Amino acid sequence: EVQLVESGGTLVQPGGSLRLSCSASGFTFRSHAMHWVRQAPGKGLQFVSAISGNGGTTFYADSVKGRFTISRDNSKNTLYLQMSSLRAEDTAVYYCVKDGYDSGNIRGCYFDYWGQGTLVTVSS
Amino acid sequence: QSALTQPASVSGSPGQSIAISCTGTSSDVGSYNLVSWYQQHPGKAPKLMIYEVTKRPSGVPDRFSGSKSGNTASLTISGLQAEDEADYYCCSYAGTYYVFGTGTKVTVL
């Protein structure tokens, strides 16, 4: 059974930093691209970042480029999102998402498993 | 990276069919047959319903179907049921990023 468990969400001040983690199990982690998708309270889904199976290719939304860094440790089956220069508009539930393709490449919008999310609140 | 456009709400009676549109541009929906649809119930994580425009993951009822024409993709729910009441989001690959739709609230009357 595929499981994605996010952690690290908390209350942080504007301008602060935070690292989210996602522990994955139930599938061959290195064979799948992974993604972070967020949802602000009462709002829609927003793509944040993606990383290929070997970590060699990354995508970012313009709104987080230069402030967030996605990475993965395939030996620990763990996905990370390092967030810095946080703003109020980054307040959201952050979902860890598994890519449905097993090529490891970042390709289509095929998000087949989602974690339950971790809440990040940016406020003074 | 503008969001894809969806109607804010769609409603129908049990047993009826409804369609949700998802309009993008020639840079996203129009360029790739890589559109997917997600169902989200309140307080829950999204669930994949359709991928690659028309494909249904195992376990998704065949009442759900997808299509695309030009820059607009559509999700059709046939034989609407009470449990279909939820928010629905489309998503498209756009080459170096992904873009989601604005979301549609489906109400079963």
PDB file of C-alpha atoms in Angstrom:
ATOM      1  CA  GLU A   1       0.000   0.000   0.000  1.00  0.00           C
ATOM      2  CA  VAL A   2       1.354   3.404  -1.014  1.00  0.00           C
ATOM      3  CA  GLN A   3       1.797   5.773   1.917  1.00  0.00           C
ATOM      4  CA  LEU A   4       2.982   9.385   1.881  1.00  0.00           C
ATOM      5  CA  VAL A   5       3.406  11.062   5.252  1.00  0.00           C
ATOM      6  CA  GLU A   6       4.286  14.750   5.382  1.00  0.00           C
ATOM      7  CA  SER A   7       5.799  16.490   8.374  1.00  0.00           C
ATOM      8  CA  GLY A   8       7.376  19.802   9.298  1.00  0.00           C
ATOM      9  CA  GLY A   9       4.436  22.168   8.921  1.00  0.00           C
ATOM     10  CA  THR A  10       4.123  24.790  11.642  1.00  0.00           C
ATOM     11  CA  LEU A  11       3.658  28.492  12.389  1.00  0.00           C
ATOM     12  CA  VAL A  12       6.571  30.588  11.113  1.00  0.00           C
ATOM     13  CA  GLN A  13       7.177  34.314  10.941  1.00  0.00           C
ATOM     14  CA  PRO A  14       7.363  36.218   7.638  1.00  0.00           C
ATOM     15  CA  GLY A  15      10.880  36.019   6.249  1.00  0.00           C
ATOM     16  CA  GLY A  16      11.535  32.771   8.081  1.00  0.00           C
ATOM     17  CA  SER A  17      12.547  29.343   6.835  1.00  0.00           C
ATOM     18  CA  LEU A  18      11.113  25.851   7.136  1.00  0.00           C
ATOM     19  CA  ARG A  19      11.821  22.374   5.787  1.00  0.00           C
ATOM     20  CA  LEU A  20       9.027  19.978   4.944  1.00  0.00           C
ATOM     21  CA  SER A  21       9.614  16.239   4.696  1.00  0.00           C
ATOM     22  CA  CYS A  22       7.611  13.441   3.104  1.00  0.00           C
ATOM     23  CA  SER A  23       8.292   9.833   4.022  1.00  0.00           C
ATOM     24  CA  ALA A  24       7.221   7.430   1.266  1.00  0.00           C
ATOM     25  CA  SER A  25       6.559   3.695   1.338  1.00  0.00           C
ATOM     26  CA  GLY A  26       4.802   0.997  -0.638  1.00  0.00           C
ATOM     27  CA  PHE A  27       6.455   1.669  -4.012  1.00  0.00           C
ATOM     28  CA  THR A  28       9.899   1.941  -5.632  1.00  0.00           C
ATOM     29  CA  PHE A  29      10.592   5.529  -4.636  1.00  0.00           C
ATOM     30  CA  ARG A  30      13.528   6.183  -6.994  1.00  0.00           C
ATOM     31  CA  SER A  31      11.438   5.146 -10.015  1.00  0.00           C
ATOM     32  CA  HIS A  32       8.922   7.967  -9.644  1.00  0.00           C
ATOM     33  CA  ALA A  33       9.056  11.726  -9.928  1.00  0.00           C
ATOM     34  CA  MET A  34       7.589  13.440  -6.871  1.00  0.00           C
ATOM     35  CA  HIS A  35       5.755  16.704  -6.400  1.00  0.00           C
ATOM     36  CA  TRP A  36       4.637  19.303  -3.888  1.00  0.00           C
ATOM     37  CA  VAL A  37       1.194  20.844  -4.382  1.00  0.00           C
ATOM     38  CA  ARG A  38      -0.328  23.383  -1.994  1.00  0.00           C
ATOM     39  CA  GLN A  39      -3.786  24.643  -1.134  1.00  0.00           C
ATOM     40  CA  ALA A  40      -4.348  27.920   0.688  1.00  0.00           C
ATOM     41  CA  PRO A  41      -7.284  27.940   3.124  1.00  0.00           C
ATOM     42  CA  GLY A  42     -10.543  27.922   1.168  1.00  0.00           C
ATOM     43  CA  LYS A  43      -8.685  28.152  -2.157  1.00  0.00           C
ATOM     44  CA  GLY A  44      -7.768  25.880  -5.053  1.00  0.00           C
ATOM     45  CA  LEU A  45      -4.815  23.639  -5.765  1.00  0.00           C
ATOM     46  CA  GLN A  46      -1.495  25.156  -6.818  1.00  0.00           C
ATOM     47  CA  PHE A  47       1.558  23.353  -8.212  1.00  0.00           C
ATOM     48  CA  VAL A  48       4.685  24.198  -6.190  1.00  0.00           C
ATOM     49  CA  SER A  49       7.562  22.007  -7.325  1.00  0.00           C
ATOM     50  CA  ALA A  50       8.529  18.702  -8.938  1.00  0.00           C
ATOM     51  CA  ILE A  51      11.647  16.524  -8.965  1.00  0.00           C
ATOM     52  CA  SER A  52      12.604  13.606 -11.198  1.00  0.00           C
ATOM     53  CA  GLY A  53      13.322  10.154  -9.823  1.00  0.00           C
ATOM     54  CA  ASN A  54      17.106  10.611  -9.798  1.00  0.00           C
ATOM     55  CA  GLY A  55      16.846  14.205  -8.582  1.00  0.00           C
ATOM     56  CA  GLY A  56      18.497  15.577 -11.700  1.00  0.00           C
ATOM     57  CA  THR A  57      15.556  17.621 -12.978  1.00  0.00           C
ATOM     58  CA  THR A  58      13.414  20.047 -11.021  1.00  0.00           C
ATOM     59  CA  PHE A  59      10.461  22.298 -11.800  1.00  0.00           C
ATOM     60  CA  TYR A  60       9.219  25.275  -9.785  1.00  0.00           C
ATOM     61  CA  ALA A  61       6.215  27.547  -9.905  1.00  0.00           C
ATOM     62  CA  ASP A  62       7.223  31.152 -10.626  1.00  0.00           C
ATOM     63  CA  SER A  63       5.792  32.187  -7.246  1.00  0.00           C
ATOM     64  CA  VAL A  64       8.369  30.109  -5.324  1.00  0.00           C
ATOM     65  CA  LYS A  65      11.352  30.099  -7.686  1.00  0.00           C
ATOM     66  CA  GLY A  66      14.483  31.276  -5.906  1.00  0.00           C
ATOM     67  CA  ARG A  67      12.923  30.811  -2.451  1.00  0.00           C
ATOM     68  CA  PHE A  68      12.033  27.099  -2.329  1.00  0.00           C
ATOM     69  CA  THR A  69      14.259  24.111  -3.071  1.00  0.00           C
ATOM     70  CA  ILE A  70      12.995  20.586  -3.691  1.00  0.00           C
ATOM     71  CA  SER A  71      15.240  17.599  -3.056  1.00  0.00           C
ATOM     72  CA  ARG A  72      15.049  13.888  -2.347  1.00  0.00           C
ATOM     73  CA  ASP A  73      17.049  11.165  -0.618  1.00  0.00           C
ATOM     74  CA  ASN A  74      16.362   7.906  -2.417  1.00  0.00           C
ATOM     75  CA  SER A  75      18.279   5.937   0.231  1.00  0.00           C
ATOM     76  CA  LYS A  76      15.758   7.138   2.827  1.00  0.00           C
ATOM     77  CA  ASN A  77      12.672   7.218   0.578  1.00  0.00           C
ATOM     78  CA  THR A  78      12.155  10.822   1.596  1.00  0.00           C
ATOM     79  CA  LEU A  79      11.167  13.968  -0.279  1.00  0.00           C
ATOM     80  CA  TYR A  80      11.985  17.457   1.022  1.00  0.00           C
ATOM     81  CA  LEU A  81      10.940  21.035   0.436  1.00  0.00           C
ATOM     82  CA  GLN A  82      13.239  23.713   1.838  1.00  0.00           C
ATOM     83  CA  MET A  83      11.305  26.952   2.107  1.00  0.00           C
ATOM     84  CA  SER A  84      12.916  30.336   2.786  1.00  0.00           C
ATOM     85  CA  SER A  85      11.915  34.020   2.701  1.00  0.00           C
ATOM     86  CA  LEU A  86       8.413  32.890   3.588  1.00  0.00           C
ATOM     87  CA  ARG A  87       5.496  35.215   2.945  1.00  0.00           C
ATOM     88  CA  ALA A  88       1.920  35.335   4.207  1.00  0.00           C
ATOM     89  CA  GLU A  89       0.743  34.108   0.807  1.00  0.00           C
ATOM     90  CA  ASP A  90       2.709  30.867   1.303  1.00  0.00           C
ATOM     91  CA  THR A  91       0.224  29.908   4.031  1.00  0.00           C
ATOM     92  CA  ALA A  92      -1.334  26.638   2.859  1.00  0.00           C
ATOM     93  CA  VAL A  93      -1.652  22.917   3.298  1.00  0.00           C
ATOM     94  CA  TYR A  94       1.288  21.355   1.467  1.00  0.00           C
ATOM     95  CA  TYR A  95       0.671  17.964  -0.139  1.00  0.00           C
ATOM     96  CA  CYS A  96       3.333  15.448  -1.084  1.00  0.00           C
ATOM     97  CA  VAL A  97       2.291  13.773  -4.338  1.00  0.00           C
ATOM     98  CA  LYS A  98       3.523  10.670  -6.149  1.00  0.00           C
ATOM     99  CA  ASP A  99       3.828  10.714  -9.931  1.00  0.00           C
ATOM    100  CA  GLY A 100       1.975   7.900 -11.678  1.00  0.00           C
ATOM    101  CA  TYR A 101       4.617   7.220 -14.343  1.00  0.00           C
ATOM    102  CA  ASP A 102       7.393   4.784 -13.373  1.00  0.00           C
ATOM    103  CA  SER A 103       9.984   6.213 -15.769  1.00  0.00           C
ATOM    104  CA  GLY A 104      11.210   8.663 -13.146  1.00  0.00           C
ATOM    105  CA  ASN A 105      10.864  11.532 -15.597  1.00  0.00           C
ATOM    106  CA  ILE A 106       8.789  14.645 -14.949  1.00  0.00           C
ATOM    107  CA  ARG A 107       6.130  14.337 -17.589  1.00  0.00           C
ATOM    108  CA  GLY A 108       2.363  14.541 -17.466  1.00  0.00           C
ATOM    109  CA  CYS A 109      -0.034  15.789 -14.832  1.00  0.00           C
ATOM    110  CA  TYR A 110      -0.507  12.259 -13.454  1.00  0.00           C
ATOM    111  CA  PHE A 111      -0.661  12.518  -9.666  1.00  0.00           C
ATOM    112  CA  ASP A 112      -1.889   9.138  -8.463  1.00  0.00           C
ATOM    113  CA  TYR A 113      -1.290   9.260  -4.699  1.00  0.00           C
ATOM    114  CA  TRP A 114      -1.489  12.201  -2.321  1.00  0.00           C
ATOM    115  CA  GLY A 115      -0.459  12.516   1.301  1.00  0.00           C
ATOM    116  CA  GLN A 116      -2.831  14.013   3.866  1.00  0.00           C
ATOM    117  CA  GLY A 117      -0.935  17.312   3.847  1.00  0.00           C
ATOM    118  CA  THR A 118       0.899  19.440   6.389  1.00  0.00           C
ATOM    119  CA  LEU A 119      -0.185  22.980   7.290  1.00  0.00           C
ATOM    120  CA  VAL A 120       2.263  25.851   6.979  1.00  0.00           C
ATOM    121  CA  THR A 121       1.135  29.142   8.502  1.00  0.00           C
ATOM    122  CA  VAL A 122       3.191  32.277   7.861  1.00  0.00           C
ATOM    123  CA  SER A 123       2.208  34.990  10.309  1.00  0.00           C
ATOM    124  CA  SER A 124       3.684  37.318  12.900  1.00  0.00           C
TER     125      SER A 124
ATOM    126  CA  GLN B   1       1.548  30.455 -15.181  1.00  0.00           C
ATOM    127  CA  SER B   2      -2.115  31.456 -15.103  1.00  0.00           C
ATOM    128  CA  ALA B   3      -4.671  29.025 -13.726  1.00  0.00           C
ATOM    129  CA  LEU B   4      -6.886  27.129 -16.141  1.00  0.00           C
ATOM    130  CA  THR B   5     -10.468  28.432 -16.226  1.00  0.00           C
ATOM    131  CA  GLN B   6     -13.286  26.297 -14.816  1.00  0.00           C
ATOM    132  CA  PRO B   7     -16.895  27.231 -13.983  1.00  0.00           C
ATOM    133  CA  ALA B   8     -17.254  28.009 -10.290  1.00  0.00           C
ATOM    134  CA  SER B   9     -20.208  25.675  -9.873  1.00  0.00           C
ATOM    135  CA  VAL B  10     -22.214  23.038 -11.696  1.00  0.00           C
ATOM    136  CA  SER B  11     -25.284  21.242 -10.394  1.00  0.00           C
ATOM    137  CA  GLY B  12     -27.518  18.380 -11.421  1.00  0.00           C
ATOM    138  CA  SER B  13     -30.117  15.965 -10.124  1.00  0.00           C
ATOM    139  CA  PRO B  14     -29.336  12.332  -9.331  1.00  0.00           C
ATOM    140  CA  GLY B  15     -29.112  10.289 -12.509  1.00  0.00           C
ATOM    141  CA  GLN B  16     -28.441  13.272 -14.737  1.00  0.00           C
ATOM    142  CA  SER B  17     -25.230  14.000 -16.649  1.00  0.00           C
ATOM    143  CA  ILE B  18     -23.099  17.069 -16.115  1.00  0.00           C
ATOM    144  CA  ALA B  19     -19.963  18.396 -17.784  1.00  0.00           C
ATOM    145  CA  ILE B  20     -17.181  20.555 -16.362  1.00  0.00           C
ATOM    146  CA  SER B  21     -15.023  22.550 -18.753  1.00  0.00           C
ATOM    147  CA  CYS B  22     -11.372  23.444 -18.297  1.00  0.00           C
ATOM    148  CA  THR B  23     -10.015  26.131 -20.617  1.00  0.00           C
ATOM    149  CA  GLY B  24      -6.336  26.804 -21.033  1.00  0.00           C
ATOM    150  CA  THR B  25      -4.087  28.037 -23.818  1.00  0.00           C
ATOM    151  CA  SER B  26      -2.029  26.698 -26.688  1.00  0.00           C
ATOM    152  CA  SER B  27       0.902  26.498 -24.246  1.00  0.00           C
ATOM    153  CA  ASP B  28      -0.721  24.016 -21.910  1.00  0.00           C
ATOM    154  CA  VAL B  29      -4.023  22.205 -22.617  1.00  0.00           C
ATOM    155  CA  GLY B  30      -3.743  22.770 -26.349  1.00  0.00           C
ATOM    156  CA  SER B  31      -0.173  21.474 -26.620  1.00  0.00           C
ATOM    157  CA  TYR B  32      -0.298  18.240 -24.640  1.00  0.00           C
ATOM    158  CA  ASN B  33      -2.675  15.333 -24.176  1.00  0.00           C
ATOM    159  CA  LEU B  34      -1.659  15.417 -20.526  1.00  0.00           C
ATOM    160  CA  VAL B  35      -4.738  16.724 -18.733  1.00  0.00           C
ATOM    161  CA  SER B  36      -5.954  15.120 -15.537  1.00  0.00           C
ATOM    162  CA  TRP B  37      -8.902  15.605 -13.195  1.00  0.00           C
ATOM    163  CA  TYR B  38      -9.098  15.428  -9.389  1.00  0.00           C
ATOM    164  CA  GLN B  39     -12.022  15.081  -6.999  1.00  0.00           C
ATOM    165  CA  GLN B  40     -11.741  16.612  -3.537  1.00  0.00           C
ATOM    166  CA  HIS B  41     -14.224  16.164  -0.715  1.00  0.00           C
ATOM    167  CA  PRO B  42     -14.126  18.683   2.174  1.00  0.00           C
ATOM    168  CA  GLY B  43     -11.164  18.166   4.461  1.00  0.00           C
ATOM    169  CA  LYS B  44      -9.728  15.390   2.307  1.00  0.00           C
ATOM    170  CA  ALA B  45      -6.797  15.058  -0.064  1.00  0.00           C
ATOM    171  CA  PRO B  46      -7.549  15.189  -3.807  1.00  0.00           C
ATOM    172  CA  LYS B  47      -8.198  11.928  -5.650  1.00  0.00           C
ATOM    173  CA  LEU B  48      -7.170  11.206  -9.244  1.00  0.00           C
ATOM    174  CA  MET B  49     -10.197  10.572 -11.496  1.00  0.00           C
ATOM    175  CA  ILE B  50      -8.869  10.939 -15.058  1.00  0.00           C
ATOM    176  CA  TYR B  51      -5.355  11.215 -16.546  1.00  0.00           C
ATOM    177  CA  GLU B  52      -3.981  11.695 -20.049  1.00  0.00           C
ATOM    178  CA  VAL B  53      -7.319  13.312 -21.009  1.00  0.00           C
ATOM    179  CA  THR B  54      -9.382  10.109 -21.182  1.00  0.00           C
ATOM    180  CA  LYS B  55      -7.815   7.376 -19.003  1.00  0.00           C
ATOM    181  CA  ARG B  56      -9.470   6.184 -15.817  1.00  0.00           C
ATOM    182  CA  PRO B  57      -7.395   4.722 -12.949  1.00  0.00           C
ATOM    183  CA  SER B  58      -8.571   1.394 -11.608  1.00  0.00           C
ATOM    184  CA  GLY B  59     -11.372   1.825  -9.101  1.00  0.00           C
ATOM    185  CA  VAL B  60     -12.817   4.984 -10.658  1.00  0.00           C
ATOM    186  CA  PRO B  61     -16.377   4.362 -11.884  1.00  0.00           C
ATOM    187  CA  ASP B  62     -16.906   4.469 -15.644  1.00  0.00           C
ATOM    188  CA  ARG B  63     -19.500   7.187 -15.023  1.00  0.00           C
ATOM    189  CA  PHE B  64     -16.514   9.530 -15.151  1.00  0.00           C
ATOM    190  CA  SER B  65     -15.093  10.325 -18.588  1.00  0.00           C
ATOM    191  CA  GLY B  66     -12.781  12.908 -20.088  1.00  0.00           C
ATOM    192  CA  SER B  67     -12.294  14.587 -23.435  1.00  0.00           C
ATOM    193  CA  LYS B  68     -10.447  17.461 -25.049  1.00  0.00           C
ATOM    194  CA  SER B  69     -10.924  19.776 -28.008  1.00  0.00           C
ATOM    195  CA  GLY B  70      -8.351  22.435 -28.781  1.00  0.00           C
ATOM    196  CA  ASN B  71      -7.534  24.414 -25.648  1.00  0.00           C
ATOM    197  CA  THR B  72     -10.501  23.075 -23.647  1.00  0.00           C
ATOM    198  CA  ALA B  73     -10.755  19.821 -21.750  1.00  0.00           C
ATOM    199  CA  SER B  74     -13.943  18.451 -20.190  1.00  0.00           C
ATOM    200  CA  LEU B  75     -14.960  16.047 -17.454  1.00  0.00           C
ATOM    201  CA  THR B  76     -18.361  14.408 -17.797  1.00  0.00           C
ATOM    202  CA  ILE B  77     -20.141  12.668 -14.944  1.00  0.00           C
ATOM    203  CA  SER B  78     -22.975  10.448 -16.150  1.00  0.00           C
ATOM    204  CA  GLY B  79     -25.645   9.078 -13.822  1.00  0.00           C
ATOM    205  CA  LEU B  80     -24.825  11.633 -11.127  1.00  0.00           C
ATOM    206  CA  GLN B  81     -24.816  10.241  -7.594  1.00  0.00           C
ATOM    207  CA  ALA B  82     -24.927  11.905  -4.179  1.00  0.00           C
ATOM    208  CA  GLU B  83     -21.317  10.925  -3.431  1.00  0.00           C
ATOM    209  CA  ASP B  84     -20.166  12.843  -6.524  1.00  0.00           C
ATOM    210  CA  GLU B  85     -20.830  16.109  -4.699  1.00  0.00           C
ATOM    211  CA  ALA B  86     -17.332  17.573  -4.293  1.00  0.00           C
ATOM    212  CA  ASP B  87     -14.845  20.035  -5.744  1.00  0.00           C
ATOM    213  CA  TYR B  88     -13.200  19.099  -9.037  1.00  0.00           C
ATOM    214  CA  TYR B  89      -9.912  20.392 -10.426  1.00  0.00           C
ATOM    215  CA  CYS B  90      -8.293  19.922 -13.815  1.00  0.00           C
ATOM    216  CA  CYS B  91      -4.525  19.967 -14.301  1.00  0.00           C
ATOM    217  CA  SER B  92      -2.348  20.317 -17.378  1.00  0.00           C
ATOM    218  CA  TYR B  93       1.328  19.806 -18.104  1.00  0.00           C
ATOM    219  CA  ALA B  94       2.904  22.934 -19.600  1.00  0.00           C
ATOM    220  CA  GLY B  95       6.431  21.910 -20.492  1.00  0.00           C
ATOM    221  CA  THR B  96       8.369  23.170 -17.456  1.00  0.00           C
ATOM    222  CA  TYR B  97       5.579  23.368 -14.914  1.00  0.00           C
ATOM    223  CA  TYR B  98       2.044  22.221 -14.198  1.00  0.00           C
ATOM    224  CA  VAL B  99      -1.059  24.363 -13.940  1.00  0.00           C
ATOM    225  CA  PHE B 100      -4.306  23.576 -12.122  1.00  0.00           C
ATOM    226  CA  GLY B 101      -7.781  24.804 -12.867  1.00  0.00           C
ATOM    227  CA  THR B 102      -9.675  27.262 -10.680  1.00  0.00           C
ATOM    228  CA  GLY B 103     -11.924  24.484  -9.381  1.00  0.00           C
ATOM    229  CA  THR B 104     -15.606  23.620  -9.774  1.00  0.00           C
ATOM    230  CA  LYS B 105     -18.034  22.829  -6.988  1.00  0.00           C
ATOM    231  CA  VAL B 106     -20.439  20.100  -8.057  1.00  0.00           C
ATOM    232  CA  THR B 107     -23.764  20.069  -6.231  1.00  0.00           C
ATOM    233  CA  VAL B 108     -26.194  17.156  -6.425  1.00  0.00           C
ATOM    234  CA  LEU B 109     -29.691  18.604  -6.073  1.00  0.00           C
TER     235      LEU B 109
END
